[in-house]
């Protein structure tokens, strides 16, 4: 049964993704309540109500459940215990299992391999000796990552063609948390697929975007990606396999490395709307944000078809100085996030240049 217009959707997290979800929900006639500890967060500026409290606060979670017909979230580090608590009294989508998989890179890679989706090689690392052994297996090269809580390139260290050994203190420098070493991949490009699964099991995938990262942060997403049709189809098929295996409801982002022969290695998944899908608000009739709201509300999924080619770019830190010039351009859609302070490395907004079909 679909959610009636006028119903309230709860969103855990008040950043820019929550903001864009709230805007999409309003267009479909829904009210929004945000759970976010930061007052006047980007999402609260366009929502009906904000509960100012920590994400795991039991009283706040009870208040959110009582106010909402369904609950979703805008980031993958929501406490799993909080989602399980909420799920006892109100539907929560995506399911807790998706969070459990995505929150631990070792669990995530193992899950992907178990359902037949290849990834880079990987080894768990809990101490410097294990790091030395893992690097020896990967010929002295690899990417060392924290297993949990990393994003936008944080919590990572790259090793390239280094002699194995002599890494005393590395794990301590990374706070002695559980780590994972992934082999370096000789890829030609990075792509991502934004896909959705509805309550009835229907799946819809947007076209893959070709992504460029700098300093661990997404800078641009280009459509169409410079890949073969069979590579695009394989990426969509892999995303559908992940959605079905997790009994997922909502939008997911799946990142891939494209190898020279066109084959794919899955890099990571995000159980939420995704930065590399922001282009959909400019180049599709149904954006990833509306698609997510449709899914969690039990509405029919919209068409993921693209009506224009486009390039989406993030505005990061001082990129905000470009805004007046951007606003003077034709065929450009600008979206600012309502953040009061611009800082280096902080995503302040994005813009999408569209190429209209002739």
mmCIF file of C-alpha atoms in Angstrom:
data_model
loop_
_atom_site.group_PDB
_atom_site.id
_atom_site.type_symbol
_atom_site.label_atom_id
_atom_site.label_comp_id
_atom_site.label_asym_id
_atom_site.label_seq_id
_atom_site.Cartn_x
_atom_site.Cartn_y
_atom_site.Cartn_z
ATOM 1 C CA UNK A 1 0.000 0.000 0.000
ATOM 2 C CA UNK A 2 1.350 3.424 -0.921
ATOM 3 C CA UNK A 3 1.743 6.307 1.496
ATOM 4 C CA UNK A 4 -1.117 8.821 1.254
ATOM 5 C CA UNK A 5 -0.294 12.451 0.383
ATOM 6 C CA UNK A 6 -0.002 14.508 3.551
ATOM 7 C CA UNK A 7 1.755 11.679 5.408
ATOM 8 C CA UNK A 8 5.041 12.372 7.147
ATOM 9 C CA UNK A 9 8.359 10.820 6.151
ATOM 10 C CA UNK A 10 11.164 10.815 8.705
ATOM 11 C CA UNK A 11 14.751 11.341 7.575
ATOM 12 C CA UNK A 12 17.764 10.576 9.750
ATOM 13 C CA UNK A 13 20.469 13.081 8.858
ATOM 14 C CA UNK A 14 20.198 16.743 7.955
ATOM 15 C CA UNK A 15 22.861 17.302 5.299
ATOM 16 C CA UNK A 16 22.484 18.150 1.637
ATOM 17 C CA UNK A 17 21.168 14.717 0.684
ATOM 18 C CA UNK A 18 18.434 15.000 3.300
ATOM 19 C CA UNK A 19 17.691 18.475 1.976
ATOM 20 C CA UNK A 20 17.201 17.228 -1.572
ATOM 21 C CA UNK A 21 15.100 14.286 -0.374
ATOM 22 C CA UNK A 22 12.885 16.681 1.586
ATOM 23 C CA UNK A 23 12.415 18.868 -1.502
ATOM 24 C CA UNK A 24 11.447 15.840 -3.602
ATOM 25 C CA UNK A 25 9.037 14.630 -0.926
ATOM 26 C CA UNK A 26 7.329 18.022 -0.777
ATOM 27 C CA UNK A 27 6.673 17.901 -4.520
ATOM 28 C CA UNK A 28 4.870 14.596 -3.978
ATOM 29 C CA UNK A 29 2.738 16.045 -1.191
ATOM 30 C CA UNK A 30 4.560 14.616 1.823
ATOM 31 C CA UNK A 31 5.657 16.287 5.033
ATOM 32 C CA UNK A 32 9.170 15.800 6.409
ATOM 33 C CA UNK A 33 10.635 15.530 9.904
ATOM 34 C CA UNK A 34 14.434 15.516 10.254
ATOM 35 C CA UNK A 35 16.477 13.948 13.068
ATOM 36 C CA UNK A 36 19.796 15.813 13.182
ATOM 37 C CA UNK A 37 21.906 17.143 16.087
ATOM 38 C CA UNK A 38 22.980 20.320 14.242
ATOM 39 C CA UNK A 39 20.370 23.093 14.462
ATOM 40 C CA UNK A 40 19.432 24.828 11.223
ATOM 41 C CA UNK A 41 21.021 22.085 9.160
ATOM 42 C CA UNK A 42 20.595 22.170 5.339
ATOM 43 C CA UNK A 43 17.688 19.703 5.402
ATOM 44 C CA UNK A 44 15.817 21.496 8.199
ATOM 45 C CA UNK A 45 15.698 24.664 6.095
ATOM 46 C CA UNK A 46 13.239 22.961 3.730
ATOM 47 C CA UNK A 47 11.570 20.442 6.094
ATOM 48 C CA UNK A 48 8.454 20.802 8.221
ATOM 49 C CA UNK A 49 10.156 19.954 11.484
ATOM 50 C CA UNK A 50 13.519 19.087 13.013
ATOM 51 C CA UNK A 51 14.207 16.943 16.069
ATOM 52 C CA UNK A 52 17.528 18.252 17.398
ATOM 53 C CA UNK A 53 19.207 15.231 18.968
ATOM 54 C CA UNK A 54 21.888 12.600 18.404
ATOM 55 C CA UNK A 55 21.090 9.889 15.867
ATOM 56 C CA UNK A 56 21.141 7.185 18.532
ATOM 57 C CA UNK A 57 19.143 9.059 21.207
ATOM 58 C CA UNK A 58 16.361 6.618 22.274
ATOM 59 C CA UNK A 59 13.918 9.390 23.218
ATOM 60 C CA UNK A 60 14.470 11.198 19.925
ATOM 61 C CA UNK A 61 14.105 7.961 17.964
ATOM 62 C CA UNK A 62 10.789 7.261 19.693
ATOM 63 C CA UNK A 63 9.666 10.794 18.837
ATOM 64 C CA UNK A 64 10.699 10.281 15.216
ATOM 65 C CA UNK A 65 8.859 6.973 14.999
ATOM 66 C CA UNK A 66 5.685 8.469 16.475
ATOM 67 C CA UNK A 67 5.766 11.349 13.984
ATOM 68 C CA UNK A 68 6.510 9.303 10.847
ATOM 69 C CA UNK A 69 4.647 6.879 8.614
ATOM 70 C CA UNK A 70 7.992 5.667 7.231
ATOM 71 C CA UNK A 71 11.634 6.503 7.999
ATOM 72 C CA UNK A 72 14.675 6.670 5.741
ATOM 73 C CA UNK A 73 18.206 8.055 6.090
ATOM 74 C CA UNK A 74 20.649 10.165 4.090
ATOM 75 C CA UNK A 75 24.007 8.689 5.099
ATOM 76 C CA UNK A 76 25.387 5.216 5.759
ATOM 77 C CA UNK A 77 26.880 5.738 9.223
ATOM 78 C CA UNK A 78 23.526 5.763 10.981
ATOM 79 C CA UNK A 79 23.775 3.449 14.021
ATOM 80 C CA UNK A 80 22.371 0.055 13.037
ATOM 81 C CA UNK A 81 20.918 -0.282 16.551
ATOM 82 C CA UNK A 82 18.910 2.900 15.956
ATOM 83 C CA UNK A 83 17.447 1.511 12.734
ATOM 84 C CA UNK A 84 16.550 -1.764 14.443
ATOM 85 C CA UNK A 85 14.860 0.137 17.275
ATOM 86 C CA UNK A 86 12.839 2.207 14.836
ATOM 87 C CA UNK A 87 11.930 -0.845 12.743
ATOM 88 C CA UNK A 88 10.028 -2.308 15.686
ATOM 89 C CA UNK A 89 7.369 0.403 15.375
ATOM 90 C CA UNK A 90 7.681 2.019 11.916
ATOM 91 C CA UNK A 91 8.922 0.830 8.505
ATOM 92 C CA UNK A 92 12.529 1.871 7.834
ATOM 93 C CA UNK A 93 14.033 1.759 4.342
ATOM 94 C CA UNK A 94 16.632 0.802 3.217
ATOM 95 C CA UNK A 95 16.756 -2.161 5.640
ATOM 96 C CA UNK A 96 19.254 -2.493 8.493
ATOM 97 C CA UNK A 97 21.054 -5.279 6.624
ATOM 98 C CA UNK A 98 22.138 -2.782 3.950
ATOM 99 C CA UNK A 99 23.706 -0.582 6.640
ATOM 100 C CA UNK A 100 25.504 -3.554 8.195
ATOM 101 C CA UNK A 101 27.050 -4.440 4.842
ATOM 102 C CA UNK A 102 28.016 -0.906 3.825
ATOM 103 C CA UNK A 103 29.418 0.213 7.186
ATOM 104 C CA UNK A 104 32.316 -2.265 7.180
ATOM 105 C CA UNK A 105 34.500 -2.452 4.069
ATOM 106 C CA UNK A 106 35.535 -6.039 4.839
ATOM 107 C CA UNK A 107 31.904 -7.126 5.187
ATOM 108 C CA UNK A 108 31.025 -5.183 2.044
ATOM 109 C CA UNK A 109 33.750 -6.753 -0.115
ATOM 110 C CA UNK A 110 32.938 -10.232 1.197
ATOM 111 C CA UNK A 111 29.222 -9.720 0.493
ATOM 112 C CA UNK A 112 29.910 -8.606 -3.073
ATOM 113 C CA UNK A 113 32.161 -11.590 -3.747
ATOM 114 C CA UNK A 114 29.632 -13.980 -2.199
ATOM 115 C CA UNK A 115 26.936 -12.889 -4.681
ATOM 116 C CA UNK A 116 29.290 -13.195 -7.629
ATOM 117 C CA UNK A 117 30.407 -9.575 -8.059
ATOM 118 C CA UNK A 118 34.205 -9.247 -8.344
ATOM 119 C CA UNK A 119 36.213 -6.638 -6.419
ATOM 120 C CA UNK A 120 39.870 -5.779 -5.934
ATOM 121 C CA UNK A 121 41.736 -8.305 -3.813
ATOM 122 C CA UNK A 122 41.648 -7.483 -0.123
ATOM 123 C CA UNK A 123 43.035 -8.554 3.244
ATOM 124 C CA UNK A 124 41.991 -7.578 6.790
ATOM 125 C CA UNK A 125 44.699 -5.718 8.714
ATOM 126 C CA UNK A 126 44.737 -5.404 12.492
ATOM 127 C CA UNK A 127 48.438 -4.792 13.122
ATOM 128 C CA UNK A 128 51.682 -3.840 11.376
ATOM 129 C CA UNK A 129 52.748 -7.451 10.862
ATOM 130 C CA UNK A 130 49.511 -8.210 9.017
ATOM 131 C CA UNK A 131 50.037 -5.086 6.925
ATOM 132 C CA UNK A 132 53.529 -6.241 5.955
ATOM 133 C CA UNK A 133 52.239 -9.675 4.972
ATOM 134 C CA UNK A 134 49.307 -8.248 3.016
ATOM 135 C CA UNK A 135 51.584 -5.857 1.103
ATOM 136 C CA UNK A 136 53.910 -8.747 0.296
ATOM 137 C CA UNK A 137 50.955 -10.563 -1.277
ATOM 138 C CA UNK A 138 50.091 -7.448 -3.314
ATOM 139 C CA UNK A 139 53.678 -6.827 -4.517
ATOM 140 C CA UNK A 140 54.245 -3.894 -2.198
ATOM 141 C CA UNK A 141 51.277 -1.820 -3.363
ATOM 142 C CA UNK A 142 47.782 -1.267 -2.045
ATOM 143 C CA UNK A 143 45.305 1.086 -0.441
ATOM 144 C CA UNK A 144 45.026 0.830 3.338
ATOM 145 C CA UNK A 145 41.616 1.951 4.576
ATOM 146 C CA UNK A 146 39.742 2.074 7.835
ATOM 147 C CA UNK A 147 37.034 -0.575 7.707
ATOM 148 C CA UNK A 148 34.437 1.789 9.136
ATOM 149 C CA UNK A 149 33.473 5.486 9.005
ATOM 150 C CA UNK A 150 35.688 6.608 6.094
ATOM 151 C CA UNK A 151 34.303 8.932 3.413
ATOM 152 C CA UNK A 152 35.591 11.448 0.828
ATOM 153 C CA UNK A 153 39.069 9.921 0.957
ATOM 154 C CA UNK A 154 39.387 10.132 4.743
ATOM 155 C CA UNK A 155 40.961 7.257 6.655
ATOM 156 C CA UNK A 156 43.128 6.049 3.752
ATOM 157 C CA UNK A 157 46.813 5.597 2.930
ATOM 158 C CA UNK A 158 48.246 4.502 -0.431
ATOM 159 C CA UNK A 159 51.349 2.328 -0.811
ATOM 160 C CA UNK A 160 53.036 2.117 -4.225
ATOM 161 C CA UNK A 161 55.838 -0.322 -5.106
ATOM 162 C CA UNK A 162 57.259 -0.222 -1.606
ATOM 163 C CA UNK A 163 59.537 -2.810 -0.071
ATOM 164 C CA UNK A 164 57.478 -4.856 2.350
ATOM 165 C CA UNK A 165 58.520 -4.257 5.920
ATOM 166 C CA UNK A 166 59.416 -1.155 7.862
ATOM 167 C CA UNK A 167 55.841 -0.173 8.560
ATOM 168 C CA UNK A 168 56.084 -0.035 12.340
ATOM 169 C CA UNK A 169 53.611 2.493 13.702
ATOM 170 C CA UNK A 170 51.351 2.583 10.653
ATOM 171 C CA UNK A 171 48.351 1.064 12.426
ATOM 172 C CA UNK A 172 48.899 3.261 15.462
ATOM 173 C CA UNK A 173 48.980 6.306 13.189
ATOM 174 C CA UNK A 174 45.590 5.215 11.872
ATOM 175 C CA UNK A 175 44.239 5.054 15.457
ATOM 176 C CA UNK A 176 44.573 1.254 15.852
ATOM 177 C CA UNK A 177 41.146 0.677 14.344
ATOM 178 C CA UNK A 178 40.296 -2.351 12.158
ATOM 179 C CA UNK A 179 41.735 -1.827 8.673
ATOM 180 C CA UNK A 180 41.570 -3.403 5.238
ATOM 181 C CA UNK A 181 44.247 -3.438 2.539
ATOM 182 C CA UNK A 182 42.929 -3.460 -1.016
ATOM 183 C CA UNK A 183 45.132 -4.198 -4.012
ATOM 184 C CA UNK A 184 45.764 -1.351 -6.436
ATOM 185 C CA UNK A 185 43.654 -1.667 -9.583
ATOM 186 C CA UNK A 186 44.896 -0.637 -13.032
ATOM 187 C CA UNK A 187 41.580 0.827 -14.137
ATOM 188 C CA UNK A 188 40.759 3.004 -17.121
ATOM 189 C CA UNK A 189 37.957 4.963 -15.506
ATOM 190 C CA UNK A 190 35.537 5.006 -12.599
ATOM 191 C CA UNK A 191 31.791 4.769 -13.066
ATOM 192 C CA UNK A 192 28.781 4.534 -10.797
ATOM 193 C CA UNK A 193 25.234 3.301 -11.155
ATOM 194 C CA UNK A 194 22.304 4.782 -9.271
ATOM 195 C CA UNK A 195 19.517 2.220 -9.027
ATOM 196 C CA UNK A 196 16.291 1.824 -7.077
ATOM 197 C CA UNK A 197 14.122 -1.036 -5.889
ATOM 198 C CA UNK A 198 10.491 -0.536 -4.931
ATOM 199 C CA UNK A 199 8.394 -2.237 -2.280
ATOM 200 C CA UNK A 200 7.027 -4.568 -4.961
ATOM 201 C CA UNK A 201 10.525 -5.635 -6.061
ATOM 202 C CA UNK A 202 10.570 -3.532 -9.230
ATOM 203 C CA UNK A 203 14.080 -2.323 -10.124
ATOM 204 C CA UNK A 204 15.026 0.751 -12.170
ATOM 205 C CA UNK A 205 18.625 1.798 -12.922
ATOM 206 C CA UNK A 206 19.874 5.116 -14.260
ATOM 207 C CA UNK A 207 22.611 5.227 -16.886
ATOM 208 C CA UNK A 208 26.148 4.842 -15.491
ATOM 209 C CA UNK A 209 28.020 8.086 -14.829
ATOM 210 C CA UNK A 210 31.742 8.484 -15.438
ATOM 211 C CA UNK A 211 33.310 9.996 -12.335
ATOM 212 C CA UNK A 212 36.473 11.964 -11.651
ATOM 213 C CA UNK A 213 37.845 12.140 -8.097
ATOM 214 C CA UNK A 214 40.574 14.410 -6.741
ATOM 215 C CA UNK A 215 41.965 14.103 -3.224
ATOM 216 C CA UNK A 216 39.345 11.466 -2.520
ATOM 217 C CA UNK A 217 36.409 13.774 -3.304
ATOM 218 C CA UNK A 218 34.094 13.458 -6.292
ATOM 219 C CA UNK A 219 34.667 16.391 -8.633
ATOM 220 C CA UNK A 220 32.541 15.561 -11.669
ATOM 221 C CA UNK A 221 30.122 13.044 -13.166
ATOM 222 C CA UNK A 222 29.683 12.869 -16.941
ATOM 223 C CA UNK A 223 26.854 11.332 -18.963
ATOM 224 C CA UNK A 224 27.178 9.356 -21.105
ATOM 225 C CA UNK A 225 30.185 7.512 -19.724
ATOM 226 C CA UNK A 226 32.840 6.523 -22.273
ATOM 227 C CA UNK A 227 32.138 2.802 -21.927
ATOM 228 C CA UNK A 228 30.828 0.002 -24.120
ATOM 229 C CA UNK A 229 27.096 -0.776 -24.063
ATOM 230 C CA UNK A 230 27.826 -4.223 -22.610
ATOM 231 C CA UNK A 231 29.828 -2.629 -19.764
ATOM 232 C CA UNK A 232 26.925 -0.323 -18.949
ATOM 233 C CA UNK A 233 24.535 -3.272 -18.986
ATOM 234 C CA UNK A 234 26.832 -5.295 -16.719
ATOM 235 C CA UNK A 235 27.005 -2.427 -14.200
ATOM 236 C CA UNK A 236 23.208 -2.157 -14.104
ATOM 237 C CA UNK A 237 22.888 -5.943 -13.735
ATOM 238 C CA UNK A 238 25.336 -5.940 -10.810
ATOM 239 C CA UNK A 239 23.390 -3.164 -9.081
ATOM 240 C CA UNK A 240 20.155 -5.127 -9.543
ATOM 241 C CA UNK A 241 21.790 -8.228 -8.068
ATOM 242 C CA UNK A 242 22.867 -6.236 -4.989
ATOM 243 C CA UNK A 243 19.383 -4.748 -4.523
ATOM 244 C CA UNK A 244 17.716 -8.149 -4.702
ATOM 245 C CA UNK A 245 20.248 -9.840 -2.398
ATOM 246 C CA UNK A 246 19.636 -7.199 0.286
ATOM 247 C CA UNK A 247 15.834 -7.174 -0.165
ATOM 248 C CA UNK A 248 16.437 -3.472 -0.596
ATOM 249 C CA UNK A 249 13.917 -0.631 -0.810
ATOM 250 C CA UNK A 250 15.084 2.787 -1.989
ATOM 251 C CA UNK A 251 17.978 4.168 -4.027
ATOM 252 C CA UNK A 252 21.508 2.790 -3.896
ATOM 253 C CA UNK A 253 24.777 4.018 -5.386
ATOM 254 C CA UNK A 254 27.317 1.438 -6.602
ATOM 255 C CA UNK A 255 30.805 2.482 -7.710
ATOM 256 C CA UNK A 256 32.893 0.434 -10.150
ATOM 257 C CA UNK A 257 36.356 0.388 -11.688
ATOM 258 C CA UNK A 258 36.322 -0.202 -15.451
ATOM 259 C CA UNK A 259 39.277 -2.273 -16.663
ATOM 260 C CA UNK A 260 40.937 -2.103 -20.087
ATOM 261 C CA UNK A 261 38.884 -5.011 -21.436
ATOM 262 C CA UNK A 262 35.611 -3.396 -20.318
ATOM 263 C CA UNK A 263 35.115 -5.688 -17.340
ATOM 264 C CA UNK A 264 34.165 -4.311 -13.939
ATOM 265 C CA UNK A 265 35.355 -4.486 -10.354
ATOM 266 C CA UNK A 266 32.923 -3.183 -7.742
ATOM 267 C CA UNK A 267 34.557 -0.607 -5.486
ATOM 268 C CA UNK A 268 31.911 0.256 -2.914
ATOM 269 C CA UNK A 269 28.212 0.697 -2.392
ATOM 270 C CA UNK A 270 26.262 3.430 -0.643
ATOM 271 C CA UNK A 271 22.791 2.578 0.732
ATOM 272 C CA UNK A 272 21.340 6.009 -0.029
ATOM 273 C CA UNK A 273 21.062 8.632 -2.722
ATOM 274 C CA UNK A 274 24.551 9.400 -3.996
ATOM 275 C CA UNK A 275 26.629 12.423 -5.005
ATOM 276 C CA UNK A 276 27.322 10.879 -8.421
ATOM 277 C CA UNK A 277 23.568 10.813 -9.064
ATOM 278 C CA UNK A 278 22.949 14.533 -8.625
ATOM 279 C CA UNK A 279 22.935 14.910 -12.417
ATOM 280 C CA UNK A 280 19.552 13.146 -12.522
ATOM 281 C CA UNK A 281 17.747 16.286 -11.333
ATOM 282 C CA UNK A 282 18.873 18.045 -14.518
ATOM 283 C CA UNK A 283 18.956 15.296 -17.164
ATOM 284 C CA UNK A 284 16.041 13.020 -16.220
ATOM 285 C CA UNK A 285 12.325 13.581 -15.681
ATOM 286 C CA UNK A 286 12.579 11.680 -12.376
ATOM 287 C CA UNK A 287 15.599 12.497 -10.184
ATOM 288 C CA UNK A 288 17.279 10.016 -7.863
ATOM 289 C CA UNK A 289 15.707 11.932 -4.961
ATOM 290 C CA UNK A 290 12.151 11.555 -6.213
ATOM 291 C CA UNK A 291 12.890 7.932 -7.092
ATOM 292 C CA UNK A 292 13.949 7.265 -3.508
ATOM 293 C CA UNK A 293 10.846 8.909 -2.073
ATOM 294 C CA UNK A 294 8.667 6.951 -4.498
ATOM 295 C CA UNK A 295 10.317 3.705 -3.413
ATOM 296 C CA UNK A 296 10.050 4.180 0.356
ATOM 297 C CA UNK A 297 6.483 5.528 0.034
ATOM 298 C CA UNK A 298 5.359 2.485 -1.953
ATOM 299 C CA UNK A 299 4.666 4.478 -5.128
ATOM 300 C CA UNK A 300 5.473 3.218 -8.636
ATOM 301 C CA UNK A 301 9.067 3.886 -9.630
ATOM 302 C CA UNK A 302 9.556 6.511 -12.307
ATOM 303 C CA UNK A 303 11.435 6.119 -15.566
ATOM 304 C CA UNK A 304 15.224 6.390 -15.187
ATOM 305 C CA UNK A 305 15.590 7.422 -18.837
ATOM 306 C CA UNK A 306 17.928 10.328 -19.583
ATOM 307 C CA UNK A 307 16.675 13.104 -21.877
ATOM 308 C CA UNK A 308 19.975 15.043 -22.061
ATOM 309 C CA UNK A 309 23.711 14.565 -21.896
ATOM 310 C CA UNK A 310 25.313 16.409 -19.004
ATOM 311 C CA UNK A 311 28.271 17.065 -16.754
ATOM 312 C CA UNK A 312 27.717 17.562 -13.018
ATOM 313 C CA UNK A 313 30.431 19.259 -10.952
ATOM 314 C CA UNK A 314 30.660 19.756 -7.214
ATOM 315 C CA UNK A 315 31.242 23.181 -5.692
ATOM 316 C CA UNK A 316 33.836 22.626 -2.984
ATOM 317 C CA UNK A 317 35.089 25.288 -0.586
ATOM 318 C CA UNK A 318 36.137 28.429 -2.462
ATOM 319 C CA UNK A 319 34.459 27.160 -5.637
ATOM 320 C CA UNK A 320 31.540 29.215 -4.322
ATOM 321 C CA UNK A 321 33.308 32.236 -5.820
ATOM 322 C CA UNK A 322 32.283 30.867 -9.236
ATOM 323 C CA UNK A 323 28.558 31.174 -8.509
ATOM 324 C CA UNK A 324 27.887 34.581 -10.156
ATOM 325 C CA UNK A 325 29.587 33.458 -13.380
ATOM 326 C CA UNK A 326 27.771 30.122 -13.342
ATOM 327 C CA UNK A 327 24.410 31.832 -12.989
ATOM 328 C CA UNK A 328 25.131 33.737 -16.193
ATOM 329 C CA UNK A 329 25.453 30.524 -18.214
ATOM 330 C CA UNK A 330 22.680 29.025 -20.309
ATOM 331 C CA UNK A 331 21.686 25.371 -19.896
ATOM 332 C CA UNK A 332 23.105 25.165 -16.387
ATOM 333 C CA UNK A 333 21.240 24.149 -13.233
ATOM 334 C CA UNK A 334 22.755 25.333 -9.936
ATOM 335 C CA UNK A 335 21.958 23.795 -6.564
ATOM 336 C CA UNK A 336 23.352 25.313 -3.347
ATOM 337 C CA UNK A 337 23.034 23.490 -0.049
ATOM 338 C CA UNK A 338 22.380 26.336 2.386
ATOM 339 C CA UNK A 339 25.592 25.841 4.352
ATOM 340 C CA UNK A 340 26.604 28.987 6.230
ATOM 341 C CA UNK A 341 30.367 28.423 6.216
ATOM 342 C CA UNK A 342 32.615 27.555 3.273
ATOM 343 C CA UNK A 343 35.640 25.437 4.233
ATOM 344 C CA UNK A 344 38.337 23.636 2.212
ATOM 345 C CA UNK A 345 37.048 20.218 1.171
ATOM 346 C CA UNK A 346 33.435 21.003 2.098
ATOM 347 C CA UNK A 347 30.738 20.377 -0.496
ATOM 348 C CA UNK A 348 28.771 23.596 -0.782
ATOM 349 C CA UNK A 349 26.648 22.803 -3.820
ATOM 350 C CA UNK A 350 26.794 21.455 -7.346
ATOM 351 C CA UNK A 351 25.913 22.482 -10.855
ATOM 352 C CA UNK A 352 24.989 20.524 -13.959
ATOM 353 C CA UNK A 353 25.561 21.635 -17.536
ATOM 354 C CA UNK A 354 23.127 19.958 -19.905
ATOM 355 C CA UNK A 355 23.493 19.397 -23.635
ATOM 356 C CA UNK A 356 20.086 19.588 -25.182
ATOM 357 C CA UNK A 357 19.082 17.088 -27.833
ATOM 358 C CA UNK A 358 18.991 18.665 -31.286
#
